[in-house]
């Protein structure tokens, strides 16, 4: 099963990383697909690609944290046994994950002691571990009071402590998974300084990045993954242009892959049906805040919002839906000012939404189908107009009608939503949100769905748009946006940086997504 | 239908196991399992006054249990029923002893005041939780102790029964003519009231706006927020309902079988009612059934000494075992054992949302898997 | 006054033992409502064994074992059968209430109470004068309590074991990333809790009157949990909270003896509970505000 032995034996130690035919199969998804990758010793190597391109999985496989299905991985000439090292740190390789792993409740010294490969047995003196870790961090150029609790430190300080801890030392390999994602742009440079200092001590760094400006700033070579496959082997960063890399990231430059062949139903007065202007909003954790964001959607128009994850997509959707209020700016739906309206107030005028996560936000797993497909609208089904009693028969009738209309496959209207497949769950959400929608905000409509599920979702959205409803779709899947939108807005750093009409040019959009300048 | 049956079986399995364990214990300690079983049956159904006693104890458990079910359904772990019940009792006994009104009016005002008192007592914890984030398990638990001291004060001070003796202080007894039920007899009024509350609770949960909101919020507050529900308002309502029903129960006890308020209030109705609501899967029908079951058990505890030499506390063991086992997911555990063995599931480090937590959060973090 | 201090010390010993025990479980993320039950079961076991063997050492050991077994069952229900911690905790308490009364009757043929021929030794006994009289009622466990509190502090804050408990309870992701086996740590934490609860039960039963009576714990298990929460899950602060609750209790005892009429006694006894409610609320407010500040600080970095 593991094969490819001939590539292993007796090679000189010339490569920090050598992957041959590495595949990681998650059953339903091929996360990494036959990757052959060689990185030289020393230097900083960037790994880029769209969300879901397999960057993190590949990095984890190299670190020995992810079992690869086939192929071989060598680090500094030593083969990494597949999945042998689920937890413990190996000498010479370490990885810093996207999420901090230091325990917030402990002091820095305690947290480092706990995570060290050889924590002390028996009681320790506080001073002893504080001295130990204080010296350790000092030797690695991080200035922090180890007596402070981790939770009191800023994000960037926690990160630099984690990087210092993970530093494998001279000749080792360090993997970093999107370290800049959690940082304010002004703090990125400090991180890069830390990394450059490590490279000076002959550490090899493989860093997963999103922004091309950062790649250009820090990396010696750049490697691109798309849909699990290696599409650009390590290339000196200086030898490429942003446009080239951007094109590799998003795929072939096809002009208008499949023109959306239907007429736009535009209101008689060409009224702007969804309008946000100059929105500033506090960020959802881990995202850019919204920064003077403006966009508009006309009646019957489908506008896609493309962008690298974390650039304010969730904040945007939650602000439009009414889950959070903007600090400034105005939001209008169908000509009605909704800036300070609650979710319920917006729904009253016909604003509907499809949330990001169909299980965590879209449905209640244990409740039966009929309750989920009606949701809070169930309150409308009165038995007698003047009395507060709801009619079970009316509720069930309407629920059945909706489930059937949206082709949800089910056995019993009382079965819990948890028993549905992802595609059927998404259809159930559409069945709840679409029928009465006069304006629609959709987030990640097809994430994790199979091909028939995806087709069904877009068909329903297209029909709705054809009836004159404005639709805003936020998705991290650029392909589907290009295929189905009338227009694609690009969000970066919490603002819309460009609006592309048809025909679309992938590379232009890709370039806007990864952009040369921060917000 | 099959599904309902399966659900019923998974619900009943812990109860059956609890009984089995208890009977093994009884047999091991030298009691005849058969005679204990027949003693229980007599105490619950066939013995003299058995049904009366079963109903007598079921009524408060059902009333309080229904309120708790509403609260738990909304995801609020209000365990302060005992305190709310006591405060309601105090309001009722105060009206009954101090107000000078014709009997129907007296009972009416006593009930209204008891409901209001219970609801407000519960709302203290509700407001602290919903608007300020104070953990409701701690606050409701503490409010129970405060209520116990209040009873202590009332029963030893303002409304003291000068003739009470022994450890437990007691308020004055209600004049028998004022009560709707003496000991050892049926009270049609209380039964009708309970039925009315059951119907109202069912309509509320299954056929009202608030019920829909409670279910949606309890099942997934995030999804509820996306659909525009007012989460805080709904949660606060559940505190009022739970407290109101516990307070009402205080009034029914005062005017019904108890006739007074005693310190160290005999069996901790509030806690048993919590078990009743959980055993009943937080559904109205289930809670009523569980209420009858535990009411019967309570009746049997009081009856058993007459026919069997098994100490009545033995039946308390059954109660404890049921509570211990009722939330255990016996079936899933078996399935899970087969499927996963890895100490570190793959997603762990890939983790999408490690929520930042702290000691403070631990205080409020509890498993609520089984409350839906 | 002397009477008050002596009474405070006596009442706070079981609260401190159980409270410091409780914080292990709560720190590991388990909201432990079974302390009351563990204390009751331990108290009964201790008196039962002492009654039969007249050996105080065997009595303490037996109490520890029973408490540990019950805790292991609790842990198993939570970790392997995914039961609800709160319901199981209350169930454990109910089970202990029933079980102790049952076995009291079945094994010893007693209803209500059982006397023990031996009690915990009192190092300074029968001193009537001055300072010594304050502590003459204190059992050996009372003397050991400060040491145990200190040991708990060392265990929690000065060993990798203690850090692991905090990690598991507060930041599961980080704990797993550090290679910690969460389930084992939770078991270990619950066993620590079982020790505290067991000693508290022993002290209650054998520290003073050398007697077990039904419901001897009288809600002290819940108060101990409140002390742990009030003490922000810190051993020393928890011990201080226990002394505070003990003092409140002592006021009750003292006022009962020397009747004070300006405030009814129950109102004095309520104070600790009301303060706990206030403390929980204030800490919740502080927490929300700290979170908000952190968000704003994060925002401020953005241009």
Coordinates of N, CA, C and O in Angstrom, one line a residue, chain B residues 71-177:
Chain B
X71 N -39.0 25.2 31.1 CA -37.7 25.9 31.3 C -36.6 25.2 30.6 O -35.7 25.8 29.9
X72 N -36.5 23.9 30.9 CA -35.4 23.1 30.3 C -35.5 23.0 28.8 O -34.5 23.0 28.1
X73 N -36.7 23.1 28.3 CA -36.8 23.0 26.8 C -36.2 24.3 26.2 O -35.7 24.2 25.1
X74 N -36.3 25.4 26.9 CA -35.7 26.6 26.4 C -34.2 26.6 26.6 O -33.6 27.6 26.3
X75 N -33.7 25.6 27.2 CA -32.3 25.5 27.5 C -31.9 26.2 28.8 O -30.7 26.5 29.0
X76 N -32.8 26.6 29.6 CA -32.5 27.2 30.9 C -32.6 26.2 32.0 O -33.6 25.6 32.3
X77 N -31.4 26.1 32.7 CA -31.4 25.0 33.7 C -31.8 25.6 35.1 O -31.1 25.7 36.0
X78 N -33.1 25.9 35.1 CA -33.7 26.4 36.3 C -33.9 25.3 37.3 O -34.9 24.5 37.2
X79 N -33.1 25.2 38.3 CA -33.3 24.1 39.3 C -33.8 24.7 40.6 O -33.6 24.1 41.7
X80 N -34.5 25.8 40.5 CA -34.9 26.5 41.8 C -36.4 26.2 42.1 O -37.0 26.9 42.9
X81 N -36.9 25.1 41.6 CA -38.4 24.9 41.8 C -38.7 24.8 43.3 O -39.7 25.2 43.7
X82 N -37.8 24.1 44.0 CA -38.0 24.0 45.5 C -38.3 25.3 46.1 O -39.2 25.5 46.9
X83 N -37.4 26.3 45.8 CA -37.5 27.6 46.4 C -38.8 28.3 46.0 O -39.5 28.9 46.7
X84 N -39.0 28.2 44.7 CA -40.2 28.8 44.1 C -41.5 28.3 44.7 O -42.5 29.0 45.1
X85 N -41.5 27.0 44.9 CA -42.6 26.3 45.6 C -42.8 26.8 47.0 O -43.9 27.1 47.4
X86 N -41.7 26.9 47.8 CA -41.8 27.3 49.1 C -42.3 28.8 49.2 O -43.1 29.1 50.1
X87 N -41.8 29.6 48.4 CA -42.2 31.0 48.4 C -43.7 31.1 48.1 O -44.4 31.9 48.7
X88 N -44.1 30.3 47.1 CA -45.5 30.3 46.8 C -46.3 29.8 48.0 O -47.4 30.4 48.3
X89 N -45.9 28.8 48.7 CA -46.6 28.3 49.8 C -46.7 29.4 50.9 O -47.8 29.5 51.5
X90 N -45.6 30.1 51.1 CA -45.6 31.2 52.1 C -46.7 32.2 51.7 O -47.5 32.7 52.6
X91 N -46.7 32.6 50.4 CA -47.7 33.6 50.0 C -49.1 33.1 50.3 O -50.0 33.8 50.8
X92 N -49.3 31.8 50.0 CA -50.7 31.3 50.1 C -51.0 31.2 51.6 O -52.2 31.6 52.0
X93 N -50.1 30.7 52.4 CA -50.5 30.6 53.9 C -50.7 31.9 54.5 O -51.5 32.1 55.4
X94 N -49.9 32.9 54.0 CA -50.1 34.3 54.6 C -51.5 34.8 54.3 O -52.2 35.3 55.2
X95 N -51.9 34.7 53.0 CA -53.2 35.1 52.7 C -54.3 34.3 53.5 O -55.2 34.9 54.0
X96 N -54.1 33.0 53.5 CA -55.1 32.2 54.2 C -55.2 32.5 55.6 O -56.3 32.4 56.2
X97 N -54.1 32.8 56.3 CA -54.2 33.0 57.8 C -54.5 34.5 58.1 O -55.0 34.7 59.2
X98 N -54.1 35.4 57.3 CA -54.1 36.8 57.7 C -55.2 37.6 57.0 O -55.6 38.7 57.5
X99 N -55.7 37.1 55.9 CA -56.7 37.9 55.2 C -58.1 37.5 55.7 O -58.3 36.3 55.9
X100 N -59.0 38.4 55.7 CA -60.3 38.1 56.2 C -61.3 38.2 55.0 O -61.8 39.3 54.7
X101 N -61.5 37.1 54.3 CA -62.3 37.2 53.1 C -63.2 35.9 53.1 O -62.8 34.9 53.7
X102 N -64.3 35.9 52.3 CA -65.0 34.7 52.1 C -64.1 33.6 51.5 O -63.2 34.0 50.7
X103 N -64.4 32.4 51.7 CA -63.5 31.3 51.3 C -63.1 31.4 49.8 O -61.9 31.3 49.4
X104 N -64.1 31.5 48.9 CA -63.7 31.5 47.4 C -62.8 32.6 47.1 O -61.8 32.4 46.4
X105 N -63.0 33.8 47.6 CA -62.1 34.9 47.3 C -60.8 34.7 47.9 O -59.7 35.0 47.3
X106 N -60.8 34.2 49.1 CA -59.5 33.9 49.8 C -58.7 33.0 49.0 O -57.5 33.2 48.8
X107 N -59.3 31.9 48.5 CA -58.5 30.9 47.8 C -58.1 31.6 46.5 O -56.9 31.4 46.0
X108 N -58.9 32.4 45.9 CA -58.6 33.0 44.6 C -57.3 33.9 44.8 O -56.3 33.8 44.1
X109 N -57.4 34.8 45.8 CA -56.2 35.7 46.0 C -55.0 34.9 46.4 O -53.9 35.2 46.1
X110 N -55.2 33.9 47.2 CA -54.1 33.1 47.7 C -53.4 32.5 46.5 O -52.1 32.5 46.4
X111 N -54.2 31.9 45.5 CA -53.6 31.3 44.4 C -52.8 32.4 43.5 O -51.7 32.2 43.1
X112 N -53.5 33.5 43.3 CA -52.9 34.5 42.5 C -51.6 35.0 43.1 O -50.5 35.1 42.4
X113 N -51.6 35.2 44.4 CA -50.4 35.7 45.1 C -49.3 34.6 45.1 O -48.1 35.0 44.9
X114 N -49.7 33.4 45.2 CA -48.7 32.3 45.2 C -48.0 32.2 43.9 O -46.8 32.1 43.8
X115 N -48.8 32.3 42.8 CA -48.3 32.2 41.5 C -47.3 33.4 41.2 O -46.2 33.2 40.7
X116 N -47.8 34.6 41.6 CA -46.9 35.8 41.4 C -45.6 35.7 42.2 O -44.5 35.9 41.7
X117 N -45.8 35.2 43.5 CA -44.6 35.1 44.3 C -43.6 34.1 43.7 O -42.4 34.4 43.6
X118 N -44.1 32.9 43.3 CA -43.2 31.9 42.7 C -42.5 32.5 41.4 O -41.3 32.3 41.2
X119 N -43.3 33.1 40.6 CA -42.8 33.7 39.3 C -41.8 34.7 39.6 O -40.7 34.7 38.9
X120 N -42.0 35.6 40.5 CA -41.0 36.6 40.8 C -39.7 36.0 41.4 O -38.6 36.4 41.0
X121 N -39.9 35.1 42.3 CA -38.7 34.4 42.8 C -37.9 33.8 41.7 O -36.6 33.9 41.7
X122 N -38.5 33.2 40.8 CA -37.8 32.6 39.6 C -37.2 33.7 38.7 O -36.2 33.5 38.2
X123 N -38.0 34.8 38.6 CA -37.5 35.8 37.7 C -36.3 36.5 38.2 O -35.5 37.0 37.4
X124 N -36.0 36.4 39.5 CA -34.7 37.0 40.0 C -33.6 36.3 39.3 O -32.8 36.9 38.7
X125 N -33.6 35.0 39.3 CA -32.6 34.2 38.6 C -32.6 34.5 37.1 O -31.6 34.6 36.4
X126 N -33.9 34.6 36.6 CA -34.1 34.8 35.1 C -33.4 36.1 34.7 O -32.7 36.1 33.7
X127 N -33.7 37.2 35.4 CA -33.2 38.4 35.0 C -31.6 38.4 35.1 O -30.9 38.9 34.2
X128 N -31.1 37.9 36.2 CA -29.7 37.8 36.4 C -29.0 37.0 35.3 O -28.0 37.3 34.8
X129 N -29.7 36.0 34.8 CA -29.1 35.1 33.8 C -29.2 35.8 32.4 O -28.3 36.0 31.7
X130 N -30.5 36.2 32.1 CA -30.7 36.6 30.7 C -30.1 38.0 30.4 O -29.5 38.1 29.3
X131 N -30.1 38.9 31.3 CA -29.5 40.2 31.0 C -28.1 40.4 31.5 O -27.4 41.2 31.0
X132 N -27.7 39.6 32.6 CA -26.4 39.9 33.1 C -25.5 38.7 33.0 O -24.3 38.7 33.2
X133 N -26.0 37.5 32.6 CA -25.2 36.4 32.3 C -24.8 35.6 33.5 O -23.9 34.7 33.5
X134 N -25.5 35.8 34.7 CA -25.2 35.0 35.9 C -25.7 33.6 35.8 O -26.9 33.4 35.5
X135 N -24.9 32.7 36.1 CA -25.2 31.3 35.9 C -26.5 30.9 36.7 O -26.5 31.1 37.9
X136 N -27.5 30.3 36.0 CA -28.7 30.1 36.6 C -28.7 28.9 37.5 O -29.5 28.8 38.5
X137 N -27.8 27.9 37.3 CA -27.8 26.8 38.2 C -27.4 27.2 39.6 O -28.0 26.8 40.6
X138 N -26.4 28.1 39.7 CA -25.9 28.6 41.0 C -27.0 29.4 41.6 O -27.4 29.3 42.8
X139 N -27.5 30.4 40.8 CA -28.4 31.4 41.5 C -29.7 30.7 41.9 O -30.2 30.9 43.0
X140 N -30.3 29.8 41.1 CA -31.5 29.1 41.5 C -31.3 28.2 42.7 O -32.1 28.2 43.6
X141 N -30.1 27.6 42.7 CA -29.8 26.7 43.9 C -29.7 27.5 45.2 O -30.2 27.2 46.2
X142 N -29.0 28.7 45.0 CA -28.9 29.6 46.2 C -30.2 30.1 46.6 O -30.5 30.2 47.8
X143 N -31.0 30.4 45.7 CA -32.4 31.0 46.0 C -33.2 29.9 46.8 O -34.0 30.3 47.6
X144 N -32.9 28.6 46.5 CA -33.6 27.6 47.2 C -33.3 27.7 48.7 O -34.1 27.6 49.6
X145 N -32.0 27.9 49.0 CA -31.6 28.0 50.4 C -32.1 29.2 51.1 O -32.5 29.2 52.2
X146 N -32.2 30.3 50.3 CA -32.8 31.5 50.9 C -34.2 31.3 51.2 O -34.7 31.6 52.3
X147 N -34.9 30.6 50.3 CA -36.3 30.3 50.5 C -36.5 29.4 51.8 O -37.5 29.6 52.6
X148 N -35.6 28.5 51.9 CA -35.7 27.6 53.1 C -35.6 28.4 54.4 O -36.4 28.2 55.3
X149 N -34.7 29.4 54.4 CA -34.6 30.2 55.6 C -35.8 31.1 55.8 O -36.2 31.4 56.9
X150 N -36.4 31.6 54.6 CA -37.6 32.4 54.7 C -38.7 31.5 55.4 O -39.4 32.0 56.3
X151 N -38.8 30.3 55.0 CA -39.8 29.4 55.6 C -39.5 29.3 57.1 O -40.4 29.4 58.0
X152 N -38.2 29.1 57.4 CA -37.8 28.9 58.8 C -38.3 30.1 59.6 O -38.8 30.0 60.7
X153 N -38.0 31.3 59.0 CA -38.4 32.5 59.7 C -39.9 32.6 59.9 O -40.4 32.8 61.0
X154 N -40.7 32.4 58.8 CA -42.1 32.5 58.9 C -42.7 31.5 59.9 O -43.5 31.8 60.7
X155 N -42.1 30.3 59.9 CA -42.6 29.2 60.7 C -42.2 29.3 62.2 O -42.8 28.7 63.0
X156 N -41.2 30.1 62.4 CA -40.8 30.3 63.8 C -41.2 31.6 64.3 O -41.1 31.9 65.5
X157 N -41.5 32.5 63.4 CA -41.9 33.9 63.8 C -43.3 34.2 63.5 O -44.2 33.8 64.3
X158 N -43.6 35.0 62.5 CA -44.9 35.6 62.3 C -46.1 34.6 62.3 O -47.1 35.0 62.8
X159 N -45.9 33.5 61.7 CA -47.0 32.6 61.6 C -46.8 31.3 62.4 O -47.3 30.2 62.0
X160 N -46.0 31.4 63.4 CA -45.7 30.2 64.1 C -46.9 29.5 64.7 O -47.8 30.1 65.2
X161 N -46.8 28.2 64.6 CA -47.8 27.4 65.3 C -47.3 27.1 66.7 O -46.3 26.5 67.0
X162 N -48.0 27.8 67.7 CA -47.5 27.7 69.0 C -47.5 26.3 69.6 O -46.8 26.0 70.6
X163 N -48.2 25.4 68.9 CA -48.3 24.0 69.5 C -47.4 23.0 68.8 O -47.4 21.9 69.1
X164 N -46.7 23.5 67.8 CA -45.8 22.6 67.1 C -44.7 22.1 68.0 O -44.2 22.8 68.8
X165 N -44.3 20.9 67.7 CA -43.2 20.3 68.6 C -42.2 19.6 67.7 O -42.4 19.5 66.5
X166 N -41.2 19.1 68.3 CA -40.2 18.3 67.6 C -39.3 19.2 66.8 O -39.2 20.5 67.1
X167 N -38.5 18.6 65.9 CA -37.5 19.3 65.2 C -38.1 20.4 64.2 O -37.6 21.5 64.1
X168 N -39.1 19.9 63.5 CA -39.6 20.8 62.5 C -40.6 21.8 63.0 O -41.6 21.5 63.6
X169 N -40.2 23.1 62.8 CA -41.2 24.1 63.1 C -42.2 24.2 62.0 O -42.0 23.7 60.9
X170 N -43.4 24.7 62.4 CA -44.5 24.7 61.4 C -45.3 26.0 61.6 O -45.3 26.6 62.7
X171 N -45.9 26.4 60.5 CA -46.9 27.5 60.6 C -48.1 26.9 61.2 O -48.3 25.7 61.3
X172 N -49.0 27.8 61.6 CA -50.3 27.4 62.1 C -51.0 26.6 61.0 O -50.8 26.8 59.8
X173 N -51.9 25.7 61.4 CA -52.6 24.9 60.4 C -53.8 25.8 59.9 O -54.4 26.6 60.6
X174 N -54.1 25.5 58.7 CA -55.3 26.1 58.1 C -56.5 25.5 58.7 O -56.6 24.3 59.0
X175 N -57.5 26.3 59.0 CA -58.8 25.8 59.5 C -59.3 24.8 58.5 O -59.4 25.1 57.3
X176 N -59.7 23.6 59.0 CA -60.2 22.5 58.0 C -61.3 23.0 57.1 O -61.3 22.6 55.9
X177 N -62.1 23.9 57.5 CA -63.2 24.4 56.7 C -62.6 25.2 55.5 O -63.3 25.4 54.5

